XYZ file of N, CA and C in Angstrom:
801
model
N 2.503 10.815 10.796
C 2.418 10.044 12.249
C 3.919 8.876 11.784
N 4.298 8.787 12.719
C 5.762 7.858 12.669
C 5.357 6.568 12.284
N 6.102 5.846 11.678
C 6.157 4.179 11.083
C 5.685 3.488 12.118
N 6.399 3.740 13.539
C 6.104 2.783 14.600
C 4.641 3.149 15.173
N 4.240 4.064 14.926
C 2.955 4.266 15.329
C 1.560 4.243 14.460
N 1.889 3.761 13.137
C 0.999 3.883 12.207
C 1.136 2.466 11.357
N 0.085 1.743 11.161
C 0.136 0.780 10.095
C -0.723 1.021 9.010
N -0.622 0.580 8.001
C -1.547 0.895 6.843
C -2.818 0.934 6.959
N -3.594 2.056 6.383
C -5.098 1.911 6.820
C -5.789 0.609 6.679
N -6.626 0.178 7.549
C -7.376 -0.971 7.386
C -8.822 -1.148 8.061
N -8.675 -0.318 9.113
C -10.460 0.170 9.976
C -11.478 -0.590 9.246
N -12.276 -0.005 8.410
C -13.472 -0.274 7.778
C -13.372 -1.218 6.935
N -12.241 -1.728 6.435
C -11.727 -2.890 5.564
C -12.039 -4.215 6.219
N -10.997 -4.333 7.151
C -10.773 -5.656 8.063
C -11.806 -6.027 8.726
N -12.926 -5.097 9.061
C -14.251 -5.092 9.603
C -15.264 -5.944 8.467
N -14.776 -5.547 7.178
C -15.791 -6.020 6.494
C -17.114 -5.199 6.149
N -16.751 -3.767 6.634
C -17.816 -2.709 6.214
C -18.345 -2.079 5.039
N -16.915 -2.295 4.048
C -16.739 -1.756 2.860
C -16.660 -2.870 1.984
N -16.874 -3.919 2.129
C -16.351 -5.130 1.135
C -15.776 -6.557 1.549
N -15.535 -7.187 1.033
C -15.054 -8.370 1.442
C -13.336 -8.051 1.467
N -12.987 -8.199 2.884
C -11.466 -8.034 3.216
C -10.454 -8.832 1.962
N -9.537 -8.194 1.771
C -8.782 -8.692 0.721
C -7.049 -8.037 1.269
N -6.110 -8.790 1.082
C -4.750 -8.221 1.202
C -3.778 -8.262 0.282
N -3.018 -7.359 -0.385
C -2.268 -7.697 -1.434
C -0.880 -7.771 -0.654
N 0.086 -8.909 -1.184
C 1.459 -8.920 -0.420
C 2.165 -9.028 -1.674
N 3.441 -8.891 -1.356
C 4.637 -8.916 -2.255
C 5.273 -10.207 -2.276
N 5.682 -10.686 -3.575
C 6.561 -11.876 -3.601
C 7.427 -11.465 -4.717
N 8.834 -11.527 -4.287
C 10.149 -10.991 -4.756
C 10.962 -12.139 -5.007
N 10.704 -13.301 -4.582
C 11.399 -14.578 -5.299
C 10.618 -15.492 -5.786
N 11.492 -16.411 -6.657
C 10.719 -17.321 -7.476
C 10.232 -18.611 -6.849
N 11.406 -18.571 -5.639
C 11.182 -19.587 -4.787
C 9.823 -19.859 -4.014
N 9.323 -18.401 -3.703
C 8.350 -18.422 -2.969
C 6.927 -18.266 -3.838
N 7.224 -18.055 -5.105
C 6.188 -18.401 -5.940
C 5.801 -19.947 -6.242
N 7.028 -20.252 -6.485
C 6.829 -21.858 -6.316
C 6.040 -22.474 -5.191
N 6.164 -21.990 -3.947
C 5.390 -22.376 -2.877
C 4.310 -22.207 -3.017
N 3.944 -21.303 -3.384
C 2.499 -20.613 -3.857
C 1.765 -21.166 -4.557
N 2.325 -22.124 -5.611
C 1.874 -22.586 -6.596
C 1.681 -23.910 -6.553
N 2.393 -24.588 -5.362
C 2.882 -25.988 -5.337
C 2.583 -26.419 -4.136
N 2.686 -25.686 -2.928
C 2.414 -25.992 -1.694
C 1.091 -25.213 -1.162
N 0.895 -23.942 -1.773
C -0.327 -23.279 -1.560
C -0.048 -22.561 -0.017
N 0.799 -21.840 0.145
C 0.842 -21.085 1.319
C 1.968 -19.842 1.078
N 1.636 -18.883 1.923
C 2.259 -17.740 2.140
C 2.803 -17.164 3.307
N 3.915 -16.487 3.447
C 4.110 -16.277 5.080
C 4.067 -14.670 5.078
N 4.063 -14.456 6.427
C 4.258 -13.094 6.580
C 4.776 -12.890 8.347
N 5.600 -12.304 8.635
C 6.298 -12.243 9.830
C 5.240 -11.423 10.793
N 5.201 -12.399 11.835
C 4.127 -11.710 13.081
C 4.198 -10.176 13.079
N 6.070 -9.731 13.438
C 6.106 -8.381 13.878
C 5.525 -7.388 12.927
N 5.283 -7.930 11.499
C 4.943 -6.838 10.491
C 3.651 -7.325 9.858
N 2.975 -8.013 10.694
C 1.680 -8.547 9.864
C 0.582 -7.350 10.350
N -0.308 -7.186 9.186
C -1.340 -6.119 9.528
C -2.391 -6.412 10.217
N -2.829 -5.555 10.990
C -3.960 -5.727 12.147
C -5.224 -6.218 11.270
N -5.806 -7.196 11.936
C -6.826 -7.737 11.186
C -6.580 -8.749 10.112
N -5.395 -9.448 9.770
C -5.133 -10.381 9.371
C -6.116 -11.265 9.281
N -6.642 -11.915 10.503
C -7.249 -12.982 10.462
C -8.709 -12.692 9.910
N -8.981 -11.667 9.453
C -10.457 -11.536 8.845
C -10.468 -11.542 7.277
N -8.968 -11.688 6.611
C -8.784 -11.616 5.216
C -9.052 -12.918 4.584
N -10.000 -12.354 3.512
C -10.688 -13.681 2.834
C -10.099 -14.026 1.625
N -9.083 -12.965 1.081
C -8.231 -13.099 -0.109
C -7.343 -12.768 -0.108
N -6.065 -13.598 -0.501
C -4.617 -12.812 -0.702
C -4.560 -12.510 -2.527
N -3.820 -11.413 -2.665
C -3.362 -11.140 -3.751
C -1.751 -10.945 -3.933
N -1.151 -10.931 -5.322
C 0.486 -11.090 -5.207
C 0.987 -10.115 -6.015
N 1.790 -8.858 -5.530
C 2.433 -7.955 -6.477
C 3.588 -9.030 -6.443
N 4.059 -8.950 -7.890
C 5.537 -9.311 -8.178
C 6.299 -8.706 -8.703
N 7.562 -8.660 -8.708
C 8.665 -7.943 -8.432
C 9.321 -8.114 -9.862
N 10.462 -7.322 -9.633
C 11.376 -7.592 -11.280
C 11.896 -8.743 -11.737
N 11.725 -10.051 -10.642
C 12.427 -11.068 -11.122
C 11.327 -11.854 -12.037
N 10.050 -10.978 -12.502
C 9.089 -12.243 -12.842
C 8.749 -11.503 -14.604
N 9.657 -11.216 -14.809
C 9.826 -10.897 -16.150
C 8.460 -10.133 -16.996
N 7.363 -10.520 -17.523
C 6.858 -9.916 -18.440
C 5.279 -9.459 -17.134
N 5.466 -10.281 -16.200
C 4.385 -10.087 -15.014
C 4.949 -9.062 -13.979
N 6.332 -8.559 -13.838
C 6.786 -7.432 -12.887
C 6.103 -6.514 -12.912
N 6.188 -5.922 -11.380
C 5.735 -4.622 -11.065
C 3.781 -4.328 -11.508
N 3.408 -5.426 -10.743
C 1.950 -5.723 -10.979
C 1.277 -6.821 -10.017
N -0.205 -6.905 -10.085
C -0.870 -8.000 -9.138
C -1.393 -8.531 -10.296
N -1.204 -9.848 -10.575
C -1.808 -10.657 -11.456
C -2.635 -11.698 -11.205
N -2.591 -12.083 -9.633
C -2.803 -13.579 -9.223
C -3.585 -13.117 -7.910
N -4.637 -14.306 -7.613
C -5.081 -14.145 -6.218
C -5.224 -15.471 -5.864
N -5.763 -15.582 -4.569
C -5.821 -17.042 -4.000
C -6.981 -16.466 -2.583
N -8.012 -17.804 -2.534
C -9.126 -17.504 -1.198
C -7.929 -18.098 -0.334
N -8.175 -17.558 0.915
C -7.549 -17.964 2.214
C -8.271 -19.279 2.426
N -7.543 -20.101 3.391
C -8.327 -21.475 3.526
C -8.030 -21.490 5.210
N -6.940 -20.896 5.663
C -6.719 -20.935 7.303
C -5.204 -20.234 7.537
N -4.714 -20.268 8.771
C -3.717 -19.514 8.898
C -3.282 -20.144 10.551
N -1.660 -20.514 10.698
C -1.193 -20.594 12.085
C 0.054 -19.836 12.022
N 0.019 -20.025 13.325
C 1.697 -19.181 13.529
C 3.038 -20.048 13.898
N 4.121 -20.102 13.297
C 4.884 -21.014 13.003
C 6.287 -20.085 13.247
N 7.388 -21.231 13.413
C 8.737 -20.454 13.328
C 9.071 -20.542 11.531
N 9.939 -19.658 11.247
C 10.292 -19.748 9.840
C 11.443 -21.255 9.577
N 12.241 -21.475 10.695
C 13.055 -22.687 10.090
C 11.812 -23.912 10.187
N 10.811 -23.631 10.750
C 9.973 -24.681 10.641
C 9.529 -25.361 9.371
N 8.978 -23.816 8.689
C 8.485 -24.270 7.227
C 9.281 -23.730 6.294
N 10.696 -23.235 6.584
C 11.755 -23.007 5.224
C 12.863 -23.774 6.071
N 12.988 -24.900 6.298
C 14.162 -25.649 7.158
C 15.663 -25.921 6.363
N 15.228 -25.627 4.939
C 16.500 -25.464 3.931
C 17.108 -24.011 4.237
N 16.511 -23.161 5.017
C 16.967 -21.894 5.173
C 17.384 -21.390 6.706
N 17.705 -22.735 7.142
C 18.177 -22.395 8.793
C 19.302 -21.397 9.239
N 19.876 -20.976 8.066
C 20.997 -20.111 8.638
C 20.224 -18.442 8.076
N 19.047 -18.695 7.776
C 18.516 -16.952 7.741
C 18.411 -16.122 8.968
N 18.794 -14.799 8.832
C 18.879 -13.677 10.085
C 17.356 -14.129 10.766
N 16.092 -14.575 10.117
C 15.076 -14.451 10.951
C 14.485 -16.146 11.063
N 15.522 -17.116 10.950
C 14.987 -18.424 10.956
C 14.318 -18.653 12.234
N 14.409 -18.071 13.480
C 13.990 -18.681 14.624
C 12.670 -17.486 15.156
N 12.310 -16.575 14.318
C 11.298 -15.702 14.598
C 10.153 -16.215 14.008
N 9.001 -15.659 14.601
C 7.780 -16.412 14.151
C 7.154 -15.776 13.068
N 6.145 -16.224 11.901
C 5.450 -15.711 10.946
C 4.086 -16.686 11.139
N 3.351 -15.846 10.451
C 1.918 -16.531 9.930
C 1.839 -17.320 8.591
N 1.781 -18.360 8.667
C 1.781 -19.585 7.552
C 0.312 -19.235 7.144
N -0.180 -18.620 5.864
C -1.239 -18.470 5.615
C -1.594 -19.328 4.346
N -2.482 -20.496 4.636
C -2.832 -21.545 3.804
C -3.855 -20.912 2.555
N -3.447 -21.339 1.397
C -4.565 -20.982 0.340
C -4.854 -21.593 -0.383
N -6.173 -21.497 -1.504
C -6.343 -22.271 -2.276
C -5.551 -22.200 -3.860
N -6.158 -22.597 -4.906
C -5.281 -22.696 -6.099
C -5.101 -21.138 -6.420
N -3.942 -20.671 -7.123
C -3.734 -19.499 -7.575
C -4.968 -19.405 -8.693
N -5.546 -18.194 -8.851
C -6.387 -17.666 -10.080
C -5.867 -16.506 -10.419
N -5.931 -16.386 -11.616
C -5.585 -15.235 -12.616
C -6.735 -13.888 -12.392
N -6.372 -12.827 -12.105
C -7.501 -11.904 -12.005
C -7.895 -11.354 -13.496
N -8.936 -10.962 -13.623
C -9.377 -10.705 -14.815
C -8.612 -9.569 -15.621
N -7.959 -8.870 -15.106
C -6.992 -8.064 -15.751
C -5.754 -7.619 -14.888
N -4.612 -7.432 -15.390
C -3.401 -7.031 -14.683
C -3.710 -5.757 -13.855
N -3.176 -5.852 -12.554
C -2.797 -4.452 -12.195
C -1.656 -3.580 -11.975
N -1.214 -2.946 -12.600
C 0.031 -2.497 -12.745
C 0.411 -1.171 -11.483
N 1.715 -1.214 -11.245
C 2.022 0.111 -10.551
C 2.908 0.949 -11.752
N 2.306 2.302 -11.897
C 2.765 3.251 -13.218
C 4.240 3.726 -12.460
N 4.287 3.549 -11.281
C 5.856 4.061 -11.043
C 6.649 2.940 -10.429
N 6.054 1.722 -10.629
C 7.353 0.388 -10.221
C 7.537 0.436 -8.795
N 6.692 1.065 -7.934
C 6.901 1.176 -6.557
C 6.993 0.057 -5.814
N 7.711 0.192 -4.622
C 7.818 -0.763 -3.397
C 6.351 -1.015 -2.649
N 5.931 -2.345 -2.650
C 4.724 -2.590 -2.162
C 5.096 -3.417 -0.955
N 4.303 -3.151 0.077
C 4.745 -4.113 1.466
C 3.419 -4.881 1.562
N 2.316 -4.245 2.061
C 0.955 -4.730 2.257
C 0.210 -3.647 1.466
N -1.162 -3.889 0.876
C -2.153 -3.037 0.539
C -3.412 -3.439 1.176
N -3.936 -3.180 1.896
C -5.334 -3.601 2.416
C -6.334 -2.977 1.377
N -7.304 -4.106 0.937
C -8.070 -3.923 -0.200
C -9.385 -4.639 0.048
N -10.166 -4.714 -0.882
C -11.443 -5.598 -0.647
C -11.258 -6.314 -2.088
N -12.155 -7.653 -1.916
C -12.299 -8.587 -3.140
C -12.898 -7.569 -4.491
N -13.918 -6.520 -4.082
C -14.435 -6.030 -5.194
C -13.593 -4.754 -5.904
N -12.542 -4.411 -5.040
C -11.530 -3.500 -5.296
C -10.664 -4.379 -6.483
N -10.363 -5.631 -5.972
C -9.291 -6.300 -6.783
C -10.045 -6.722 -8.212
N -11.167 -6.649 -8.239
C -11.973 -7.193 -9.484
C -12.194 -6.009 -10.019
N -12.022 -4.825 -9.827
C -12.329 -3.590 -10.812
C -11.037 -2.610 -10.933
N -10.193 -2.928 -10.279
C -8.786 -1.900 -10.389
C -8.161 -2.110 -11.662
N -7.529 -0.771 -12.087
C -6.790 -0.585 -13.316
C -5.670 -0.320 -12.974
N -5.241 0.021 -11.862
C -3.694 0.399 -11.708
C -3.542 0.092 -9.968
N -2.235 0.235 -9.545
C -2.065 -0.234 -7.723
C -2.942 0.672 -6.929
N -2.928 1.798 -7.130
C -3.564 2.877 -6.401
C -4.985 2.987 -6.113
N -5.872 2.409 -7.308
C -6.983 2.229 -7.189
C -7.599 1.096 -6.384
N -6.500 0.452 -5.752
C -6.627 -1.036 -4.594
C -6.710 -0.301 -3.342
N -5.960 1.130 -3.294
C -6.327 1.604 -1.439
C -7.698 2.140 -1.151
N -8.056 1.737 0.131
C -9.160 2.619 0.406
C -9.167 3.074 1.966
N -9.058 4.316 2.098
C -8.474 4.489 3.683
C -9.486 5.693 4.172
N -9.767 6.579 3.565
C -11.190 7.452 3.649
C -11.977 7.985 2.714
N -13.304 8.248 3.012
C -14.237 9.123 2.050
C -13.536 10.195 1.398
N -13.074 11.039 2.180
C -12.710 12.456 1.570
C -11.284 12.419 0.959
N -10.436 11.281 1.240
C -8.965 10.862 0.203
C -9.623 10.131 -1.024
N -10.375 9.241 -0.963
C -11.093 8.712 -2.018
C -11.675 9.739 -3.256
N -12.378 10.779 -2.641
C -12.911 11.466 -3.325
C -12.018 12.360 -3.918
N -10.832 12.901 -3.180
C -9.785 13.895 -3.920
C -9.096 12.951 -4.791
N -9.010 11.681 -4.342
C -7.996 10.934 -5.231
C -8.514 10.814 -6.776
N -9.903 10.629 -6.660
C -10.485 10.579 -7.897
C -10.917 11.520 -8.828
N -10.759 12.677 -8.007
C -10.951 14.404 -8.761
C -9.621 14.670 -9.241
N -8.525 14.364 -8.686
C -7.271 14.503 -9.144
C -6.884 13.754 -10.481
N -7.628 12.326 -10.726
C -7.394 11.695 -11.872
C -7.945 12.239 -12.760
N -9.473 12.918 -12.526
C -10.159 13.513 -13.635
C -9.745 14.520 -14.048
N -8.752 14.989 -13.670
C -7.690 16.395 -14.238
C -6.586 15.976 -14.726
N -6.592 14.803 -14.946
C -5.199 14.013 -15.607
C -3.798 13.957 -14.834
N -4.076 14.291 -13.171
C -3.048 13.943 -12.504
C -3.210 12.751 -11.980
N -1.659 12.069 -11.309
C -1.941 10.692 -10.924
C -1.090 10.786 -9.811
N -1.935 10.773 -8.785
C -1.128 10.595 -7.394
C -0.724 9.240 -7.032
N 0.031 9.241 -6.215
C 0.493 7.748 -5.454
C -0.172 7.851 -3.976
N -0.759 6.805 -3.779
C -1.384 6.738 -2.439
C -0.552 5.934 -1.366
N -0.749 6.424 -0.186
C 0.393 5.523 0.854
C 1.735 5.459 0.411
N 2.411 6.079 -0.053
C 3.800 6.318 -0.198
C 4.666 6.478 0.961
N 5.788 5.798 1.342
C 6.457 5.797 2.517
C 7.406 6.565 2.454
N 8.081 7.626 3.375
C 8.817 8.299 3.242
C 9.304 8.323 4.728
N 11.151 7.953 4.479
C 11.729 7.816 5.830
C 12.511 6.538 6.030
N 12.951 6.454 7.031
C 13.852 5.058 7.404
C 13.128 4.032 8.269
N 13.915 3.155 8.734
C 13.283 1.589 9.270
C 12.652 2.351 10.773
N 12.939 3.228 11.415
C 12.079 3.500 12.691
C 11.521 4.913 12.470
N 11.915 5.834 11.867
C 10.940 7.042 11.815
C 10.689 7.352 10.306
N 9.447 7.680 9.946
C 8.957 8.218 8.412
C 7.495 8.070 8.552
N 7.012 8.250 7.324
C 5.492 8.377 7.526
C 4.915 8.346 6.040
N 3.475 7.710 6.300
C 2.738 7.357 4.997
C 2.255 8.488 4.398
N 2.362 9.245 3.384
C 1.481 10.097 2.761
C 0.045 9.633 2.119
N -0.622 10.653 2.352
C -2.037 10.280 1.539
C -2.355 10.081 -0.105
N -1.483 11.438 -0.475
C -1.388 11.318 -1.673
C -0.287 12.328 -2.406
N 0.736 11.354 -2.869
C 2.049 12.384 -3.508
C 1.753 12.282 -4.630
N 2.630 13.709 -5.195
C 2.538 13.778 -6.357
C 4.085 14.211 -7.095
N 4.708 13.301 -7.649
C 6.168 13.554 -8.251
C 6.483 14.231 -9.282
N 6.895 15.210 -8.990
C 7.037 16.533 -10.333
C 8.488 16.614 -10.657
N 8.731 17.096 -11.897
C 10.114 17.418 -12.457
C 10.803 18.034 -11.636
N 10.715 19.118 -10.515
C 11.538 19.836 -9.716
C 11.087 19.664 -8.211
N 10.513 18.470 -7.955
C 10.255 18.353 -6.547
C 9.083 17.467 -6.451
N 8.451 17.350 -5.004
C 7.651 15.971 -5.009
C 6.445 16.918 -3.940
N 5.502 16.682 -4.105
C 4.269 17.077 -3.390
C 3.226 16.354 -2.561
N 3.258 16.532 -1.207
C 2.374 15.731 -0.286
C 1.115 16.387 -0.306
N 0.012 15.647 -0.354
C -1.336 16.270 -0.153
C -1.982 15.465 0.766
N -2.371 16.363 1.957
C -2.753 15.520 2.703
C -4.362 15.782 3.229
N -5.082 14.775 3.517
C -6.507 15.137 3.778
C -6.779 14.663 5.312
N -7.248 15.909 5.989
C -7.394 16.031 7.421
C -8.447 15.894 7.649
N -9.192 14.528 8.167
C -10.511 14.111 8.570
C -10.306 14.966 10.449
N -11.576 15.099 10.576
C -11.777 16.555 11.793
C -11.657 15.914 12.783
N -11.885 14.446 13.096
C -11.794 13.822 14.409
C -10.251 13.383 14.630
N -9.731 12.939 13.429
C -8.158 12.734 13.436
C -7.392 13.589 13.430
N -7.488 15.026 13.219
C -6.572 15.887 13.159
C -7.099 17.048 14.033
N -7.574 16.787 15.388
C -7.932 17.424 16.148
C -7.111 17.411 17.705
N -7.234 18.821 18.579
C -5.982 18.507 19.515
C -5.101 18.912 19.283
N -4.322 19.461 20.533
C -2.960 19.959 20.862
C -2.240 18.934 20.128
N -2.389 17.926 20.853
C -1.407 16.525 20.805
C -1.348 16.178 19.130
N -2.355 16.300 18.457
C -2.561 15.948 17.045
C -1.802 16.948 16.160
N -1.790 18.418 16.354
C -1.436 19.524 15.918
C -0.002 19.174 16.012
N 0.416 19.136 17.237
C 2.301 18.981 17.690
C 2.717 17.717 16.499
N 2.298 16.781 16.529
C 2.265 15.542 15.658
C 2.323 15.996 14.093
N 1.262 16.622 13.506
C 1.311 16.827 12.325
C 2.490 18.205 11.829
N 3.011 18.870 12.710
C 3.662 19.870 12.891
C 5.037 19.347 12.570
N 5.368 18.035 13.560
C 6.578 17.431 13.390
C 6.854 16.630 12.092
N 5.263 16.232 11.714
C 5.714 15.276 10.265
C 6.050 16.281 9.337
N 5.463 17.260 9.408
C 5.325 18.236 8.260
C 6.766 18.908 8.228
N 7.372 19.447 9.033
C 8.643 19.693 9.327
C 9.956 18.692 8.733
N 9.647 17.292 9.211
C 10.457 16.426 8.773
C 10.266 16.352 7.307
N 9.181 16.113 6.687
C 9.048 16.301 5.217
C 9.617 17.289 4.098
N 9.318 18.553 5.132
C 9.809 19.560 4.346
C 11.474 19.637 4.174
N 11.960 18.948 5.126
C 13.585 18.982 5.255
C 13.909 18.037 4.160
N 13.162 17.045 4.231
C 13.458 16.037 3.372
C 13.156 16.482 1.619
N 12.454 17.506 1.513
C 12.299 18.127 0.277
C 11.122 18.185 -0.344
N 10.203 17.549 0.548
C 8.685 17.681 0.441
C 8.211 19.106 0.286
N 7.130 19.420 -0.807
C 6.074 20.281 -0.505
C 4.864 20.097 -0.031
N 4.110 20.666 0.943
C 2.827 20.030 1.452
C 1.452 21.104 1.532
N 0.340 20.348 1.101
C -0.640 21.200 0.916
C -1.749 20.412 2.044
N -2.303 20.846 2.812
C -3.468 20.222 3.546
C -4.840 20.630 3.152
N -5.454 19.743 3.531
C -6.960 20.353 2.960
C -7.975 19.238 4.053
N -8.634 20.458 4.866
C -9.930 19.646 5.575
C -11.004 18.720 4.828
N -11.485 18.014 5.615
C -13.033 17.127 5.021
C -13.631 18.210 4.396
N -13.844 19.369 5.362
C -14.809 20.298 4.845
C -14.381 20.593 3.209
N -13.478 20.965 3.210
C -12.734 21.689 2.174
C -13.095 20.878 1.107
N -13.028 19.671 0.929
C -12.723 18.517 -0.040
C -14.060 18.279 -0.261
N -15.027 18.202 0.779
C -16.298 18.055 0.081
C -16.993 19.089 -0.455
N -16.922 20.337 0.061
C -17.573 21.616 -0.357
C -16.872 22.440 -1.767
N -15.832 22.138 -1.298
C -14.923 22.957 -2.730
C -13.762 22.210 -3.189
N -14.444 21.088 -3.481
C -13.216 20.287 -4.590
C -12.543 21.178 -5.420
N -13.098 21.895 -6.157
C -12.439 22.742 -7.149
C -11.341 23.676 -6.907
N -11.789 24.306 -5.400
C -10.874 25.145 -5.096
C -9.405 23.951 -5.130
N -9.618 22.971 -4.268
C -8.316 22.199 -3.886
C -7.527 22.016 -4.937
N -8.440 21.463 -6.048
C -7.785 20.924 -7.438
C -7.035 22.358 -7.972
N -7.468 23.242 -7.867
C -6.847 24.786 -8.342
C -5.520 24.902 -7.713
N -5.738 24.861 -6.180
C -4.347 24.918 -5.651
C -2.993 23.834 -5.987
N -3.549 22.356 -6.104
C -2.902 21.785 -6.426
C -2.199 21.549 -7.742
N -2.906 21.578 -8.951
C -2.756 22.130 -9.850
C -1.323 23.267 -9.962
N -1.911 24.456 -9.365
C -0.846 25.426 -9.578
C 0.422 25.131 -8.756
N 0.303 24.110 -7.490
C 1.682 23.798 -6.760
C 2.503 22.754 -7.883
N 1.806 22.043 -8.764
C 2.562 21.044 -9.757
C 3.111 21.940 -10.887
N 2.599 22.605 -11.255
C 2.715 23.633 -12.236
C 4.398 24.320 -11.821
N 4.136 24.480 -10.779
C 5.537 25.385 -10.063
C 6.596 24.362 -9.882
N 6.050 23.397 -9.629
C 7.195 22.190 -9.792
C 7.661 21.763 -11.009
N 7.442 22.003 -11.957
C 7.525 21.808 -13.251
C 6.685 20.670 -14.047
N 5.691 20.504 -13.515
C 4.589 19.730 -13.966
C 4.965 17.963 -13.394
N 4.003 16.969 -13.717
C 4.137 15.542 -13.054
C 4.980 15.010 -13.872
N 6.056 13.940 -13.073
C 7.067 13.456 -13.569
C 6.538 11.874 -13.655
N 7.267 11.095 -14.768
C 6.521 9.867 -14.995
C 7.856 8.884 -14.814
N 8.858 9.503 -13.924
C 9.835 8.354 -13.692
C 9.509 6.996 -12.962
N 10.402 6.158 -13.290
C 10.175 5.145 -12.523
C 10.951 4.563 -11.512
N 10.788 3.595 -10.646
C 11.542 2.943 -9.590
C 11.063 1.818 -9.198
N 11.932 0.895 -8.515
C 11.514 -0.295 -7.761
C 12.391 -0.803 -6.465
N 11.808 -0.934 -5.498
C 12.878 -1.188 -4.463
C 12.224 -2.024 -3.404
N 11.354 -3.097 -4.130
C 10.790 -4.176 -3.246
C 11.900 -4.614 -2.445
N 11.697 -5.513 -1.360
C 12.648 -6.451 -0.464
C 11.620 -7.481 -0.038
N 12.359 -8.501 0.319
C 11.730 -9.667 0.882
C 12.279 -10.193 2.090
N 11.540 -10.810 2.900
C 11.796 -11.526 4.306
C 11.395 -12.991 4.505
């Protein structure tokens, strides 16, 4: 689905159905980290805020390249105390010349920063914007992809791939500012990249949905991606067959690549 038509999966998490709602956000500037430590707030542009933000009980923070030994990982979290809608220039008056100075942000007040029991790194040093997650996942995650919860069938296939030694990236965004797609499970290989899609019966039914999926697949194919699609029924009942096909495609693409990149940005 296009970026304009889809936000990162939130659903059952934001409603508290699978745990205590939490959100991982990015910090790219030391100044913003100082604000978190000393003034105890974080900002999110209103037009980029994930749906259900008002239900979040904990914020955790992905630190990027400027943070030395703590870079490319989630190391700290804080309890949410409140939230209000403000102009950027009102909370950062010293940056009145910023292009977004007169746009609205959510100013989220938080408690003291606390260190997680273990660092949660990104093995690919990937770009992070928001990760809808839960308090429970924050406490047990060993890698950034463990924080995502999108659907039971995707979770099942993700865990199965891990067990056979493959390392998929979840919810990778491919595209530009206006058109692009979040991929369910992405496998980066030496001779190409593979998108593995988990198609739930209700979400991927009907002519309109079929056309949207076809447009999506065409877009990704032109961008150089290989695509495999599995229905929820296939994943639940024939997991081994799904894994076999994925392994064969990864092998044809030269095996999984461990290259790294980081392109996080700030607003």
